[in-house]
C-alpha positions as semicolon CSV with decimal commas, in nm:
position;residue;x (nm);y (nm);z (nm)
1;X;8,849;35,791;8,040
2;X;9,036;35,494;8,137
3;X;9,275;35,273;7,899
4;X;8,990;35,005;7,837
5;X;8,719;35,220;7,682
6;X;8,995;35,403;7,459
7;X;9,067;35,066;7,320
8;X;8,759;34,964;7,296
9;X;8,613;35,318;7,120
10;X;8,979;35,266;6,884
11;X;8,830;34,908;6,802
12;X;8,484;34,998;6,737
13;X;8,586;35,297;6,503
14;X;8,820;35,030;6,313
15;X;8,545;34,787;6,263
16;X;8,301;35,074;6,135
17;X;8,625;35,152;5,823
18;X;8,572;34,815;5,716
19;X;8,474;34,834;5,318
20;X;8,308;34,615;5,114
21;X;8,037;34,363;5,043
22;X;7,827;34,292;5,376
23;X;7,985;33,967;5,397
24;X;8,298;34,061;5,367
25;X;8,287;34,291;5,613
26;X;8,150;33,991;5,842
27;X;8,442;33,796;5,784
28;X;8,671;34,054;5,835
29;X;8,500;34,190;6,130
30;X;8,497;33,809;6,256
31;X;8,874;33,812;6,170
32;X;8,958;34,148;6,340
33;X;8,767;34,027;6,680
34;X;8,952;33,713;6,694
35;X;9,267;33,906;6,662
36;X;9,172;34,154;6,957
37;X;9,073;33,845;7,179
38;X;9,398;33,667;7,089
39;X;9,580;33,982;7,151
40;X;9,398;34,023;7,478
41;X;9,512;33,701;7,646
42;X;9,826;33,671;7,499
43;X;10,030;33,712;7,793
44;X;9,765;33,513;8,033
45;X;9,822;33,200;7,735
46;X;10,188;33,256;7,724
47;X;10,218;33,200;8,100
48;X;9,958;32,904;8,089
49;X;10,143;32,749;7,820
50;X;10,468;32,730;8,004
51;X;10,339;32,617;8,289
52;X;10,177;32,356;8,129
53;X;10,494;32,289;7,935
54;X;10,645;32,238;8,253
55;X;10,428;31,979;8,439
56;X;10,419;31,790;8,115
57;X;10,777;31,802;8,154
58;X;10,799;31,656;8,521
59;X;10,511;31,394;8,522
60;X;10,664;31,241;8,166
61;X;11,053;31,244;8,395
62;X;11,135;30,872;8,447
63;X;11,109;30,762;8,809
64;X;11,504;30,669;8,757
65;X;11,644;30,964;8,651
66;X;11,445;31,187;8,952
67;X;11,545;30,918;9,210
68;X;11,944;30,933;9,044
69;X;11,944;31,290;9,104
70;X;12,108;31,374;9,425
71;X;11,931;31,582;9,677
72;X;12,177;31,604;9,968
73;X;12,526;31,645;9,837
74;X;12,774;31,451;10,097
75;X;13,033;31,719;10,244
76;X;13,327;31,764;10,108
77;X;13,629;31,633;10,281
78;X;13,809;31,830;10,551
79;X;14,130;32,026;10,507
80;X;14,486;31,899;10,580
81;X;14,623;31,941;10,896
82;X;14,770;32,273;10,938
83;X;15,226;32,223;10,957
84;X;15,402;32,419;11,272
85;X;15,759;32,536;11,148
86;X;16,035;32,344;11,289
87;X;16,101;32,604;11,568
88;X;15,733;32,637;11,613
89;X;15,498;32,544;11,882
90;X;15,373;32,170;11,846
91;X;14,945;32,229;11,825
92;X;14,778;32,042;12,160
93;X;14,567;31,736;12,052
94;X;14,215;31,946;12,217
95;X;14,121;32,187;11,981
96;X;13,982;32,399;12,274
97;X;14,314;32,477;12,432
98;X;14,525;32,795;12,384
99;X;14,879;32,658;12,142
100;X;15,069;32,990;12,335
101;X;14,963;32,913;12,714
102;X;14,827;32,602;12,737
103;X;14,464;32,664;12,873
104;X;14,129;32,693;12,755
105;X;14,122;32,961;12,543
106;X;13,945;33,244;12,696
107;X;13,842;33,561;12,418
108;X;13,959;33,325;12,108
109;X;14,099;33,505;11,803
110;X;14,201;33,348;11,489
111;X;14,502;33,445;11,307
112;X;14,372;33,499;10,953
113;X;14,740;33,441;10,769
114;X;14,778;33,094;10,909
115;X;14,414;33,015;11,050
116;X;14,528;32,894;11,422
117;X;14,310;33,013;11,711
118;X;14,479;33,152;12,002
119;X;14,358;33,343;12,316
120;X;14,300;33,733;12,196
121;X;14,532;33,830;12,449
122;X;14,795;33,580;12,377
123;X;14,789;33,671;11,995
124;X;14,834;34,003;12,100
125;X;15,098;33,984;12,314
126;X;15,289;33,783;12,030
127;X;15,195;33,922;11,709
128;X;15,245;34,277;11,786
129;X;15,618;34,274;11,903
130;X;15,857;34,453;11,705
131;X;16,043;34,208;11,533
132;X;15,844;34,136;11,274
133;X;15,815;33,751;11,312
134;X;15,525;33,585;11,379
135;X;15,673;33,473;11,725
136;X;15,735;33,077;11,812
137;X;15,596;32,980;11,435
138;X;15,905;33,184;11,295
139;X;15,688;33,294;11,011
140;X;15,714;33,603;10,866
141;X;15,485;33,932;10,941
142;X;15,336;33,967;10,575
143;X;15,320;34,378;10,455
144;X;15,496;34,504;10,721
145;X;15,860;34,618;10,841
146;X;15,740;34,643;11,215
147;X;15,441;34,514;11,374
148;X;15,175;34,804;11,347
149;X;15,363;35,056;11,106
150;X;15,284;35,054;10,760
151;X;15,565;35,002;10,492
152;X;15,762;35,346;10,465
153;X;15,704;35,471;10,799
154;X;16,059;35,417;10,942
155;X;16,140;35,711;10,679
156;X;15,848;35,915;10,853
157;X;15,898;36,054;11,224
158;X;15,578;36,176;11,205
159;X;15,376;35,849;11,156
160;X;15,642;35,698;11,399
161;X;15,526;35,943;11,722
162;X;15,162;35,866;11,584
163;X;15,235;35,480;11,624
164;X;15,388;35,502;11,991
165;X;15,091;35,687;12,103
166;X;14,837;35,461;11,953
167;X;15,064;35,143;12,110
168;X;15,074;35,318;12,440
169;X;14,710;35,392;12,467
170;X;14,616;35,008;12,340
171;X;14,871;34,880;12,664
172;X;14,686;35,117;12,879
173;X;14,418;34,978;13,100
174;X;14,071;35,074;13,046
């Protein structure tokens, strides 16, 4: 038995416990189906309604206030100029050319801390020496004493045999 004919046996059985004069029970029987139907379409109304609500809503807008409303929002305006240190390499004027060796950048990597775009293998050669400067920009090397170590692992001989022999197989050709 599905959920419809319960429902419907449930209301037939409530409309046969009505008491009373005939026509009371008419009216209330009248009363008790009108209920059910508004029950049974409340959620089909509700929706309607909205909707409704809704286009109502846009066809009474004023032609001004949809045609002030911005659809396209102009960009916003671009970022300073990035500033070289005073020891630092002076940026070339084509934004296409390597700062560190002066030629279209081939493999280009951006450095995240300061945002310049280098050649991967200039970055690398620069970045990753143990001095702990970001080389030619005199910038420090944020979170670490040397280039690849973590902070602590001077104390650790372990972790500094580990870091040679990951350095010497990234320098070894592939």
């Amino acid at each position: 038995m599905d959920a419809s004919s319960r429902i419907s046996k449930i209301r037939s059985r409530e409309c046969e416990r009505l008491r009373g004069p005939t026509w009371v029970k008419a009216v209330q029987g009248a009363l008790l189906k009108c209920a059910y139907v508004v029950l049974d379409y409340a959620q089909t109304g509700l929706i309607a309604a909205v909707f409704i609500f809704k286009m109502m809503e846009w066809w009474y807008q004023s032609a001004g206030e949809r045609m002030s409303a911005p659809t396209v929002y102009p960009p916003p305006p671009p970022p300073p100029p990035p500033k070289v240190a005073k020891d630092g390499i002076p940026l070339p004027p084509d934004r296409t050319i390597c700062p560190f060796c002066s030629q279209k950048r081939a493999n280009p990597s951006v450095v995240t801390v300061s945002g310049f775009v280098f050649c991967y293998a200039c970055v690398h050669n620069y970045v990753y020496q143990e001095t702990g400067e970001w080389v030619r920009t005199s910038e420090e090397t944020p979170g670490a004493s040397s280039s690849r170590a973590p902070p602590g692992a001077d104390d650790d001989p372990e972790l500094q045999q580990l870091m040679q022999d990951i350095n010497e197989a990234d320098d070894e050709p592939e």
